[in-house]
Coordinates of C-alpha atoms in Angstrom, one line a residue:
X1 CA 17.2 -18.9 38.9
X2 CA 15.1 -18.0 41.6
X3 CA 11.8 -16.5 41.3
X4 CA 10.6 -12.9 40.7
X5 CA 10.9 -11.1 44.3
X6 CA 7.5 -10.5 43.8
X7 CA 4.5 -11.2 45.2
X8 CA 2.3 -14.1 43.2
X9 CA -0.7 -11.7 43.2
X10 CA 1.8 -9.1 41.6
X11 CA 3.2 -11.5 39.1
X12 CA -0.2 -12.8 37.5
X13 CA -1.3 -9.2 37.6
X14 CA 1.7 -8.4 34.8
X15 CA 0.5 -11.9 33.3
X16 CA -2.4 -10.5 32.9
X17 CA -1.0 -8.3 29.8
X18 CA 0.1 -10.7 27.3
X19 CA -2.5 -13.4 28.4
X20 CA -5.6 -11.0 27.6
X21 CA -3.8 -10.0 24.2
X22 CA -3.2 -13.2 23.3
X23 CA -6.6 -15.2 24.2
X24 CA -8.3 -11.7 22.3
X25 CA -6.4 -11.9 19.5
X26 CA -4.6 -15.2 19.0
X27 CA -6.5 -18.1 21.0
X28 CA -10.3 -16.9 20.5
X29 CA -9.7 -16.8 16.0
X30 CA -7.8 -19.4 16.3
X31 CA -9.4 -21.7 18.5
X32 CA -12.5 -20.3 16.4
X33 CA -10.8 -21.7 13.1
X34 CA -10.8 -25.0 14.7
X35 CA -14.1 -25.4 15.9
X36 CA -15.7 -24.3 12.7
X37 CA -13.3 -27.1 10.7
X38 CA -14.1 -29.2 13.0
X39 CA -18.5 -28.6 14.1
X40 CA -19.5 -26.1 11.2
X41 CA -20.6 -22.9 10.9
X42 CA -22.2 -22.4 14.3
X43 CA -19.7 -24.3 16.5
X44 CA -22.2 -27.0 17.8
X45 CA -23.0 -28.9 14.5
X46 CA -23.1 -31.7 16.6
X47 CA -21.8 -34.4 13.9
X48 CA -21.0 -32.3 11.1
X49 CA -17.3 -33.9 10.6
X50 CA -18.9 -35.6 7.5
X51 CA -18.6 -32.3 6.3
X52 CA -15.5 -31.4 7.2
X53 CA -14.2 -34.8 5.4
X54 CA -16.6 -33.7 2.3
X55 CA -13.9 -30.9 2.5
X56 CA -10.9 -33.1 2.7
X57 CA -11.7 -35.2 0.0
X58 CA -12.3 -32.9 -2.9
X59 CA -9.6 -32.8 -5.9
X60 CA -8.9 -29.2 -5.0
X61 CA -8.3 -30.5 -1.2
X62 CA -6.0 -33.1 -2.4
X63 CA -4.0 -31.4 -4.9
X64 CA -3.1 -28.9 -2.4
X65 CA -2.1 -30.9 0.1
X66 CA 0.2 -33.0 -2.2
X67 CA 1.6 -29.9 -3.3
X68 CA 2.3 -28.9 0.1
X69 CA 4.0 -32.1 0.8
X70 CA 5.9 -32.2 -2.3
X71 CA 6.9 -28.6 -2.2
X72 CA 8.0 -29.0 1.6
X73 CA 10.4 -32.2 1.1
X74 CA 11.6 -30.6 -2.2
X75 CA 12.4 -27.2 -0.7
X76 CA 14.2 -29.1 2.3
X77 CA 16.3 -31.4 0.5
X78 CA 17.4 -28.4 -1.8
X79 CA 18.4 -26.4 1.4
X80 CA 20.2 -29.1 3.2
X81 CA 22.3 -29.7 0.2
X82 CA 23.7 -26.4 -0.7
X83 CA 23.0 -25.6 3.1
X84 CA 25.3 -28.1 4.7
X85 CA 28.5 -27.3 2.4
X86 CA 28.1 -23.9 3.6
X87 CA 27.9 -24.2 7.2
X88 CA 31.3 -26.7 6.6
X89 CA 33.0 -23.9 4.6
X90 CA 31.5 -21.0 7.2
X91 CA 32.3 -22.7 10.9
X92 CA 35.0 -24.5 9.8
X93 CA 37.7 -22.3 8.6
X94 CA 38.7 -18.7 9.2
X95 CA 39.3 -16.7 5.9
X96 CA 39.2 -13.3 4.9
X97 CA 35.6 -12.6 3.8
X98 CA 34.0 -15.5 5.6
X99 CA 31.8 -12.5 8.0
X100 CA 30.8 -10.6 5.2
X101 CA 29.6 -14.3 3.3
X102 CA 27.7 -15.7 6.6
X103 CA 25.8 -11.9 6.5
X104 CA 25.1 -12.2 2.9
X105 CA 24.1 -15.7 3.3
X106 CA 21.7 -14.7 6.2
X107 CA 20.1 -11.7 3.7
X108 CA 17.4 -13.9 2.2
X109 CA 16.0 -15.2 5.1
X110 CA 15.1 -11.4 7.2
X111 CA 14.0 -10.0 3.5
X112 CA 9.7 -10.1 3.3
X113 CA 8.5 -13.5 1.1
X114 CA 6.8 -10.9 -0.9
X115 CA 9.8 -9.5 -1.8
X116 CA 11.7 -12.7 -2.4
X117 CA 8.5 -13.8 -4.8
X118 CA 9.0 -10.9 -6.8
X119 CA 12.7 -11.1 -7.4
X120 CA 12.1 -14.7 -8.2
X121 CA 9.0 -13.7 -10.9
X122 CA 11.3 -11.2 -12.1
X123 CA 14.1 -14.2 -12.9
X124 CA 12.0 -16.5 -13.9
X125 CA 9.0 -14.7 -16.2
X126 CA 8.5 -15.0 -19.8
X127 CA 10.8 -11.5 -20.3
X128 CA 13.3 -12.1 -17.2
X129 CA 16.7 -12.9 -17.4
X130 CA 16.0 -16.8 -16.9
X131 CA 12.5 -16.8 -18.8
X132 CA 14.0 -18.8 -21.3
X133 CA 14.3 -21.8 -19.6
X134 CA 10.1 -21.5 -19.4
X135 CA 10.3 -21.8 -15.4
X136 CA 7.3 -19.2 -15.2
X137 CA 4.8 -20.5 -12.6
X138 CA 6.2 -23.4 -12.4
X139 CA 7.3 -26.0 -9.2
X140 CA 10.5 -25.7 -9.9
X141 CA 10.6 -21.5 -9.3
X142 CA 8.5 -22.1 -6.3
X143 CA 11.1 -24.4 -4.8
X144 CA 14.2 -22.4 -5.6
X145 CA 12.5 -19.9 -4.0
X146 CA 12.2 -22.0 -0.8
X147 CA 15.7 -23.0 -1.0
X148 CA 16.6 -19.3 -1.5
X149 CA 14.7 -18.2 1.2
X150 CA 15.9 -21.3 4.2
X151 CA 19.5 -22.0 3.3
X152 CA 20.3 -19.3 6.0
X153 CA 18.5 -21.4 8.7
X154 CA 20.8 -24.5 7.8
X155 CA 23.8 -23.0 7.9
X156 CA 23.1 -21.2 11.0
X157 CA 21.5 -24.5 12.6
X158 CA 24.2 -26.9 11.6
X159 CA 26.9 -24.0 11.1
X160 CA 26.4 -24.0 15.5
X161 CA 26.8 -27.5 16.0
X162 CA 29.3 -27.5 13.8
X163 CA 31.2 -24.9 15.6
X164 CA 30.8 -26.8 18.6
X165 CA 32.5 -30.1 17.5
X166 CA 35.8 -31.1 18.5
X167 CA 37.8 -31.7 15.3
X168 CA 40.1 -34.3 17.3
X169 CA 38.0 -37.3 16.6
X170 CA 37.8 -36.9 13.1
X171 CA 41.2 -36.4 13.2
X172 CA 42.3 -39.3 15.4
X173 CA 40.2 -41.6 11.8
X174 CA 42.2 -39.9 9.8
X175 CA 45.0 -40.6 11.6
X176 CA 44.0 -44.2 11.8
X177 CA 43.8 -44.4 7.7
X178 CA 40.3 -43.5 7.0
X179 CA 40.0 -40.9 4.2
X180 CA 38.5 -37.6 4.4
X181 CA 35.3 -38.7 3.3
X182 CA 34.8 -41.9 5.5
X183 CA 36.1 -39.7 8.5
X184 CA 33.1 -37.6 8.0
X185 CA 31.0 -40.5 7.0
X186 CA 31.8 -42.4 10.0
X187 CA 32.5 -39.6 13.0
X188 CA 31.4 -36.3 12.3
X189 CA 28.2 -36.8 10.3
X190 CA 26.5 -38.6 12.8
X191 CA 27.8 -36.4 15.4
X192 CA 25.5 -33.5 13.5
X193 CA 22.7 -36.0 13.0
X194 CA 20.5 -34.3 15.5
X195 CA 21.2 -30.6 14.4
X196 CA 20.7 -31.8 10.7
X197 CA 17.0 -33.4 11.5
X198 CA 16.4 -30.3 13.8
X199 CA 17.5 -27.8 10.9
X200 CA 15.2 -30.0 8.6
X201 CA 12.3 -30.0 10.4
X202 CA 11.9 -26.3 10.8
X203 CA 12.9 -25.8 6.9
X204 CA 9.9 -28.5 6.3
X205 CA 7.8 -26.3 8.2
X206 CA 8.7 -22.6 7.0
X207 CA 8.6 -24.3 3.3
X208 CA 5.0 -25.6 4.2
X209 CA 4.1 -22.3 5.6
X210 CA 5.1 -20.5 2.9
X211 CA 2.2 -18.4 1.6
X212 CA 3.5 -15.3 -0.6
X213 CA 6.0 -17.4 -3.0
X214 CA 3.7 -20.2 -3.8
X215 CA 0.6 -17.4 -4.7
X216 CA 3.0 -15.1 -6.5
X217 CA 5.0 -17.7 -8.6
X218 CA 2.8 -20.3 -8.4
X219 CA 0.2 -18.5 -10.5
X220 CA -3.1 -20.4 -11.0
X221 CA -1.5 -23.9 -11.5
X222 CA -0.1 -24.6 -8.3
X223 CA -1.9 -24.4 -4.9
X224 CA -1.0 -25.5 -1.8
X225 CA -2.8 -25.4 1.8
X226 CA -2.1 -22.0 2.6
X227 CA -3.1 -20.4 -1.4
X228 CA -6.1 -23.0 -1.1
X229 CA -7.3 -21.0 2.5
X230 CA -6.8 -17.6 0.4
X231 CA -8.5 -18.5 -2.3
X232 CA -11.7 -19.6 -0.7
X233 CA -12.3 -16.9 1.2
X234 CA -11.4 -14.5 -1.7
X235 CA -12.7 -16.3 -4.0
X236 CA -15.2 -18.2 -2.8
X237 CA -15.9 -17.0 0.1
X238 CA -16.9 -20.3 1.0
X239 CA -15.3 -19.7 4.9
X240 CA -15.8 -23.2 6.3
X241 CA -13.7 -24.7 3.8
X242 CA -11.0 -22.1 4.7
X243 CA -11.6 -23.5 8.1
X244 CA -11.1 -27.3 7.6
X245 CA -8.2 -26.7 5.2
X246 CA -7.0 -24.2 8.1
X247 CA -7.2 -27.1 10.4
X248 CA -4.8 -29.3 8.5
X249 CA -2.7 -26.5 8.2
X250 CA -2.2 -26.6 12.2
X251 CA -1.7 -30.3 11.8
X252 CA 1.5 -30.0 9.5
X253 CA 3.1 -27.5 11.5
X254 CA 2.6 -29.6 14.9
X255 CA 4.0 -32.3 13.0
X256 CA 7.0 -30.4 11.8
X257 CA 7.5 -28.8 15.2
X258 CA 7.1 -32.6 16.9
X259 CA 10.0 -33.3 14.7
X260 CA 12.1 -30.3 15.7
X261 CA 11.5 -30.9 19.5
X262 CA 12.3 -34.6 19.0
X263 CA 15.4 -34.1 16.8
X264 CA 16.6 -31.1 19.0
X265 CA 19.7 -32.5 21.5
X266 CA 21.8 -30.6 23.9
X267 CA 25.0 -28.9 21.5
X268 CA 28.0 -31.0 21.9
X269 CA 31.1 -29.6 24.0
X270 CA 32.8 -26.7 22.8
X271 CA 35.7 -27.6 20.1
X272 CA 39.2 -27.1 21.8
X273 CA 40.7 -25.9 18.4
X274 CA 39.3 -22.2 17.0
X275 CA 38.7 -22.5 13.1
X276 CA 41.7 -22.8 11.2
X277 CA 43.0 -21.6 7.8
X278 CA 41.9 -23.5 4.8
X279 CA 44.7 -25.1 3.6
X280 CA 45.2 -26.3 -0.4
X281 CA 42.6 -28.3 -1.6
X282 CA 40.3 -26.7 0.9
X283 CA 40.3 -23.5 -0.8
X284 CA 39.0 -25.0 -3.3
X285 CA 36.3 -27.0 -1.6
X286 CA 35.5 -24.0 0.2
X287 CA 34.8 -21.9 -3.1
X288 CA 32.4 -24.7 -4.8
X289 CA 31.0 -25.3 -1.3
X290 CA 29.7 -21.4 -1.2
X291 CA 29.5 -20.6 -5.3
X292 CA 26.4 -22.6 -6.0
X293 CA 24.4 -20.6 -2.5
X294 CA 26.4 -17.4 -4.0
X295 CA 24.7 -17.6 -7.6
X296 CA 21.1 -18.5 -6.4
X297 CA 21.3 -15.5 -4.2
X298 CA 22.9 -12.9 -6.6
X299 CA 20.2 -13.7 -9.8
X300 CA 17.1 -13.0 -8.0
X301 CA 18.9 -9.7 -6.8
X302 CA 19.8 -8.6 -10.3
X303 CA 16.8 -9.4 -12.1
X304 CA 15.1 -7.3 -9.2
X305 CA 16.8 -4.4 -10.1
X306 CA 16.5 -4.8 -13.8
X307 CA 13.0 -5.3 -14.1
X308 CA 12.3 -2.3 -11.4
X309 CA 14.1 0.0 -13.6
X310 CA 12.8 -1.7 -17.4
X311 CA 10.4 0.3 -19.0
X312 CA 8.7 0.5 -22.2
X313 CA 11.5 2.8 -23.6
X314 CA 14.5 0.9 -22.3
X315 CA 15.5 1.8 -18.7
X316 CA 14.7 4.2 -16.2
X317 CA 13.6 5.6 -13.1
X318 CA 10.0 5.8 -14.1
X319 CA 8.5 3.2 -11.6
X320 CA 10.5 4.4 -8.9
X321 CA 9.4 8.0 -9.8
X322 CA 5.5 6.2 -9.6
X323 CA 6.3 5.1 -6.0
X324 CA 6.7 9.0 -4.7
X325 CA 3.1 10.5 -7.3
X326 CA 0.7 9.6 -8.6
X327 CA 0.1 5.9 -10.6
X328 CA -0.1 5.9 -14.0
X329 CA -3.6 5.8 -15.4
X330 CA -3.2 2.0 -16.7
X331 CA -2.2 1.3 -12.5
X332 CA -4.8 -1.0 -11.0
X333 CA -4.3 0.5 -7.9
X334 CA -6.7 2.8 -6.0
X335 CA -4.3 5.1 -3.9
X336 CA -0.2 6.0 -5.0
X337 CA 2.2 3.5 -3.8
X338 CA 3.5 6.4 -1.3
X339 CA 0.3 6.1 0.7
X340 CA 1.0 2.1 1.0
X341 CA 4.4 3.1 2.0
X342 CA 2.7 5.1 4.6
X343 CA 0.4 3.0 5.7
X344 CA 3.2 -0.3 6.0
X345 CA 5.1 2.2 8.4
X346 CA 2.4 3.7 10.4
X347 CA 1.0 0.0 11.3
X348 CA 5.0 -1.6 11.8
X349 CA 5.4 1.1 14.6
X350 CA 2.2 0.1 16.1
X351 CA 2.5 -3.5 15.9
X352 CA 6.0 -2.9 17.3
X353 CA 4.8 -0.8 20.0
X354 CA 1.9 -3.4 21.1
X355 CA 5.0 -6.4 20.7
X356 CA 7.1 -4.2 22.6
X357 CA 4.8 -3.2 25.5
X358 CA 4.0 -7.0 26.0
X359 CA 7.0 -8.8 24.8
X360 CA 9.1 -6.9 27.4
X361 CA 6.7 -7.4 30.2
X362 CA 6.7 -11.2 29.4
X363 CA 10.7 -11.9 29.3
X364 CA 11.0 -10.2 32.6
X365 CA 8.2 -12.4 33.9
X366 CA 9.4 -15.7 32.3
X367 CA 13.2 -15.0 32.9
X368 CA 13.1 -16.2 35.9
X369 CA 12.4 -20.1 35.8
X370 CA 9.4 -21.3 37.3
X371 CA 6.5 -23.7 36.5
X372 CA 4.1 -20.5 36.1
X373 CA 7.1 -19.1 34.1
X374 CA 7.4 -21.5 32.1
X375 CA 3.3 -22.1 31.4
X376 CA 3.0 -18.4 29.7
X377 CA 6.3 -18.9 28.5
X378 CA 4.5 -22.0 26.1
X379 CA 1.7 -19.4 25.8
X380 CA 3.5 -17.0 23.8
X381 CA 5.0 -19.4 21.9
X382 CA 2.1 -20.7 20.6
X383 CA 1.7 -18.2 17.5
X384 CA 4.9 -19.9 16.2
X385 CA 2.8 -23.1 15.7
X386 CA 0.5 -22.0 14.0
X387 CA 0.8 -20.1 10.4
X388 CA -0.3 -16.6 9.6
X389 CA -3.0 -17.4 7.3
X390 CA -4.6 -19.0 10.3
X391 CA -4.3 -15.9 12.4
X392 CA -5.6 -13.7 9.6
X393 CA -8.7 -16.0 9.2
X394 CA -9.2 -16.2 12.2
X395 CA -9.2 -12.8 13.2
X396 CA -11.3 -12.1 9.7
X397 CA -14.0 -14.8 11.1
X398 CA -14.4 -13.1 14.7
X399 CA -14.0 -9.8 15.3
X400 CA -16.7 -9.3 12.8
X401 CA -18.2 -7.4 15.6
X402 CA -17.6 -4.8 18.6
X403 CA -14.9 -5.8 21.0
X404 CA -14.5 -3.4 23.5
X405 CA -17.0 -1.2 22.3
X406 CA -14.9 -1.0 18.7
X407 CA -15.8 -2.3 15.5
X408 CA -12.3 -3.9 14.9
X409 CA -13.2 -5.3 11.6
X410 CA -13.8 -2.2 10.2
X411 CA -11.1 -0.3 11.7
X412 CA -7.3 0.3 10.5
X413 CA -6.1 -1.4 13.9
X414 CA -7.0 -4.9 12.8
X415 CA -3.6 -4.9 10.8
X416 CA -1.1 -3.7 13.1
X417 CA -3.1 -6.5 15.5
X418 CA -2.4 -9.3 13.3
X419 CA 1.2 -8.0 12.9
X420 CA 1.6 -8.1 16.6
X421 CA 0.6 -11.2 17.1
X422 CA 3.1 -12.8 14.7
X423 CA 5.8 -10.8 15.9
X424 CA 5.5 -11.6 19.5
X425 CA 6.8 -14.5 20.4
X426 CA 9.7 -14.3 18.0
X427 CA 10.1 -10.5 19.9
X428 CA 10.2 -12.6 23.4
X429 CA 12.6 -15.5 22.2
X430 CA 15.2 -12.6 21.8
X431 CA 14.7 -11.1 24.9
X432 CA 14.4 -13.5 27.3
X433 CA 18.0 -15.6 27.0
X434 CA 19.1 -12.6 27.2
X435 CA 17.4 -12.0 30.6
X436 CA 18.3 -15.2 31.8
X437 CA 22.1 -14.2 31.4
X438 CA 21.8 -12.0 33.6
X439 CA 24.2 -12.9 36.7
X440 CA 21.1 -12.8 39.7
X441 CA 24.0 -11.9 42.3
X442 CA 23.4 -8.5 40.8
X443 CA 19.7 -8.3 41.6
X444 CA 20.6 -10.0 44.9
X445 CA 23.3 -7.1 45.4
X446 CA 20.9 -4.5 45.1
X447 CA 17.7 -6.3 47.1
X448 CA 20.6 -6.1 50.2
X449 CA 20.7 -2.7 49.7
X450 CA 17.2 -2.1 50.0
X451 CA 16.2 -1.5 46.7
X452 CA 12.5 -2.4 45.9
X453 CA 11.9 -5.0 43.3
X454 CA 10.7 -1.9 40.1
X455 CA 14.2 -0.7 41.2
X456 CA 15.6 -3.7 40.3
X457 CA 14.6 -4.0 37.1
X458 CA 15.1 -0.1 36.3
X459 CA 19.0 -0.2 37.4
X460 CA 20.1 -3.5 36.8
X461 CA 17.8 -5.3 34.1
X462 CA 17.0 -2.2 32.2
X463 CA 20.5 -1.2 31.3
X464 CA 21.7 -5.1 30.9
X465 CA 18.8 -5.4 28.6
X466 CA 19.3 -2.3 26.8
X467 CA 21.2 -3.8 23.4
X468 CA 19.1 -6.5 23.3
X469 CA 15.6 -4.5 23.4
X470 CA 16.8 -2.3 20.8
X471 CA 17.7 -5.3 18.5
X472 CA 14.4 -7.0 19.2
X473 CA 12.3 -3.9 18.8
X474 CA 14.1 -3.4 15.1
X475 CA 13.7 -7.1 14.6
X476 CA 9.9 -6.9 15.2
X477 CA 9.6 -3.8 12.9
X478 CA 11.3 -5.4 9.8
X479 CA 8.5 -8.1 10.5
X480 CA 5.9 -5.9 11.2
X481 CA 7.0 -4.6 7.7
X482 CA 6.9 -7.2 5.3
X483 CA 4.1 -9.4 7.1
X484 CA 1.9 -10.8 4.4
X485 CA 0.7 -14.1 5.0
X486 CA -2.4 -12.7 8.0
X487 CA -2.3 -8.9 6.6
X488 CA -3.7 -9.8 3.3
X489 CA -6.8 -11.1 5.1
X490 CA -7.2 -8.2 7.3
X491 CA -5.8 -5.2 5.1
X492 CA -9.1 -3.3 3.4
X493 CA -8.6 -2.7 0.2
X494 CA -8.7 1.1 -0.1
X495 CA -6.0 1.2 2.2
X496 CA -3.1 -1.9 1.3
X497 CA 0.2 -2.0 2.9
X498 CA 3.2 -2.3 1.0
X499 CA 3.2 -5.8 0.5
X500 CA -0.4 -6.1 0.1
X501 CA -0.1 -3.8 -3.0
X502 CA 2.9 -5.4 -4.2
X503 CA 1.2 -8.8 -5.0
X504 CA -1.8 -6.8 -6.4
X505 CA 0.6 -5.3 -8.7
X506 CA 2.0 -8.5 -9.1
X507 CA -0.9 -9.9 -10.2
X508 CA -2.1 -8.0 -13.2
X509 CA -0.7 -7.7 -16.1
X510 CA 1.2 -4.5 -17.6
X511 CA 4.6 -2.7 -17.7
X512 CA 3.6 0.1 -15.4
X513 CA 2.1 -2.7 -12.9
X514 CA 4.9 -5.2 -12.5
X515 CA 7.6 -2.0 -13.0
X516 CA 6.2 -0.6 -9.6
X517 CA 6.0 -3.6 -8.2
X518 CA 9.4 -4.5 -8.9
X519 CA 10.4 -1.1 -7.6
X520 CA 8.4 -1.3 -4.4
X521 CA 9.9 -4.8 -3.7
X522 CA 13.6 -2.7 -4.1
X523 CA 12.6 0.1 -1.6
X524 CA 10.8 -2.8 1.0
X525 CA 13.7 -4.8 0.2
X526 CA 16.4 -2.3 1.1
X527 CA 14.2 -1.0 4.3
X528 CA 13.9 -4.1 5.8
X529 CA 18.0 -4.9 5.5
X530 CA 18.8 -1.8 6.8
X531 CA 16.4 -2.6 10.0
X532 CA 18.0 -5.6 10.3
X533 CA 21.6 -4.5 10.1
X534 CA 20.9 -2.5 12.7
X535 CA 19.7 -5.1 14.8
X536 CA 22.4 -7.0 14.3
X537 CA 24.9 -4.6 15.6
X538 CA 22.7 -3.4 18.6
X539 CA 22.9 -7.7 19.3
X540 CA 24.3 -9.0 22.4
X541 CA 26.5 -12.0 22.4
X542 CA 23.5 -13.4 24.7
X543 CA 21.7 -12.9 21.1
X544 CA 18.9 -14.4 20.2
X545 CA 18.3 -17.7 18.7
X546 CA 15.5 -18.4 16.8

């Protein structure tokens, strides 16, 4: 595509926007983070690595960094193996149902971790409907939960390529004598080689991102990198450990996006044949492909909505009833869940506004491929390397005085901030293939006829782009929504967001507590699914791949 019409003067004036939002709120904390890992308190300790490495090599250090290395390769295998069979049964074959079981399969992965923790403390507790098997705060919950949450991104990662391959080759082995299983062996496994490590790489980093399951389930016996961070702040408030074990956080999510861009490889030629229907045996293969992903979806649902409506006289709507009054006087929380409610909204429609305002500015300014383009383009990308507990640290450690002339600290706006930063560049991913689709004879069309470049963009782009905006707008919300990971550094305390209240819930002990929890994580829950239905029927076929 050819460049913007637009003068270079005008362009980097528009650039302007999200580079000044981003080096405010994303490069200064987190460049911040890094320097105080790296040089101490005051940035200039001038040979204070020793102790920064003090810091790496204490037990506490090293048990969460094995536990974020153990928890990662676990939570990938366990995806890639009920993940793979599904993408088979999903983009192979065409059978009645197979829509409604690719949405359901992609459920987990757009619901809040917060949410997901719960339902999987709710399974998995001493009085759920799997405490029995004594899985309560244990590794084992913790990576269920990670499977749970990532199997979506393997089946839609692999599902594509999948999709994409020609069946003839693996039928011409067949043909040749090999059996089913050696065809695939031989020719079609290592034609998905590359989407399989690509599909592993970003599970291995969500998993060792993950901040919510492993403080909710893991309890006090398991910490990892990101709970470690949390926990010294909170705790501790020993900030330059947070900083150093921020600092390896950065490092395992460059490595695992290294290995994405490394694995990633152009998809293979579309397949000539449309998916076929199963035939015999295939039914068959297709059902035990799907009913082990089926089962560890459904339980954590279930016990959800048992425990939210348990009580301590049987069942009932009492904890939902708590959610719209006033707490119960054993609640250990300072305002009604209502005003959290409130609060969660009123800062998801601002984040979404300030994601929105620069998001859109950014497609249009990156749509068209250039080397400047393509340099904020890497900009706004950035947040996606680098994990929320960073960016809430970060934030936390330096706008702990005025910026432009406002105390952000100590205002309300810090949150909706944070939640804008993280929903950014995922906001711009959407929007810009979709700007890029865009056939430029149209915007040539209408340049002949004298229209000015703003016209442009307000006849042709705007309404082209119109589906897509919505979806991405209602895609940054949902986010917005059920951020936890940098809002539970910036949130104050008298004033929590939804998710922020849920794991305070979640933490203490009590009926009443984990009742409204439970019933809080149903209402978030079903908010967030409705958002994101509605995105997904406002989506383009341009879409937006993630």
């Amino acid at each position: 595509m050819k460049p913007w019409p637009a003068s270079a003067r005008l362009w980097w004036a528009l650039a302007a926007l999200p580079v000044g939002f981003l080096g405010l709120f994303f490069l200064w904390p987190a460049g911040t983070v890094i320097v105080r890992g790296l040089l101490g308190e005051d940035g200039f300790g001038g040979g204070d690595l020793a102790g920064a490495l003090e810091v790496l090599t204490r037990s506490r250090t090293l048990h969460a960094i094995g536990a974020t290395v153990v928890l990662a390769a676990l939570g990938t295998l366990g995806s890639l193996l009920l993940g793979i069979p599904a993408a088979w049964a999903l983009s192979r074959f065409a059978w009645r149902g197979a829509r409604t079981m690719r949405a359901l399969v992609t459920v987990p992965f757009v619901l809040p971790t917060i949410v997901v923790a719960a339902a999987f403390q709710a399974l998995f507790a001493r009085n759920g409907l799997l405490g029995s098997l004594g899985l309560d705060q244990s590794m084992a919950a913790i990576v269920l939960a990670l499977v749970f949450f990532n199997i979506s991104v393997v089946v839609r990662i692999v599902g594509g390529a999948w999709e994409s391959l020609s069946p003839r080759m693996a039928d011409a082995a067949r043909t040749l004598g090999a059996s089913p299983s050696r065809a695939f062996l031989r020719v079609t496994l290592p034609a998905l080689r590359p989407a399989i490590a690509s599909a592993a790489a970003v599970v291995m980093l969500f998993c060792s991102t993950s901040f919510a399951l492993v403080l909710v389930l893991g309890g006090s016996r398991i910490r990892t990198v990101e709970t470690e961070i949390y926990l010294q702040v909170n705790q501790f408030l020993d900030l330059r450990a947070a900083a150093v074990l921020a600092l390896v956080q950065v490092v395992f999510v460059g490595i695992a996006l290294w290995v994405s861009a490394r694995a990633r490889a152009p998809r293979p030629p579309a397949a000539v044949e449309p998916a076929r229907a199963p035939r015999g045996s295939e039914r068959a293969g297709i059902a035990a492909a799907l009913a082990p992903t089926l089962v560890l979806i459904a339980l954590p649902a279930i016990a959800l909505v048992e425990r939210s409506l348990r009580t301590s006289d049987g069942y009932g709507l009492d904890h939902y009833r708590h959610l719209f009054g006033e707490p119960p006087a054993r609640s250990t929380l300072s305002a009604p869940l209502w005003q959290a409610a409130v609060t969660s909204l009123l800062t998801a429609l601002v984040a979404t506004a300030m994601a929105a305002a620069v998001g859109i500015v950014t497609a249009q300014l990156v749509a068209r491929r250039s080397r400047r383009a393509s340099l904020l383009e890497s900009l706004v990308m950035l947040p996606l390397g680098v994990s929320a507990v960073v960016v809430g640290l970060g934030l936390l450690l330096t706008l702990n005085r005025s910026v432009l002339g406002v105390d952000l600290r100590a205002s309300w706006w810090l949150v909706p901030i944070a939640q804008a930063v993280v929903a950014l560049p995922l906001m711009v991913r959407a929007l810009v293939p979709a700007a890029r689709a865009i056939d430029p004879r149209l915007r040539a069309a209408a340049a002949t006829l004298g229209a000015s470049p703003w016209r442009v963009l307000w006849r042709v782009d705007a309404p082209l782009l119109r589906s897509a905006t919505a979806a991405s707008i209602a895609f940054a919300f949902a986010i917005s929504m059920g951020e936890f990971g940098a809002t539970a550094f910036v949130a104050r305390p008298d004033r929590p967001t939804l998710p922020t209240a849920i794991a305070r819930l979640l933490s203490r002990p009590g009926i009443d507590n984990v009742g409204m929890a439970f019933a809080a994580s149903v209402l978030l829950a079903a908010v967030t699914a409705a958002v994101m239905l509605a995105s997904e029927r406002l989506r383009t076929t341009v879409g937006a791949e993630l």
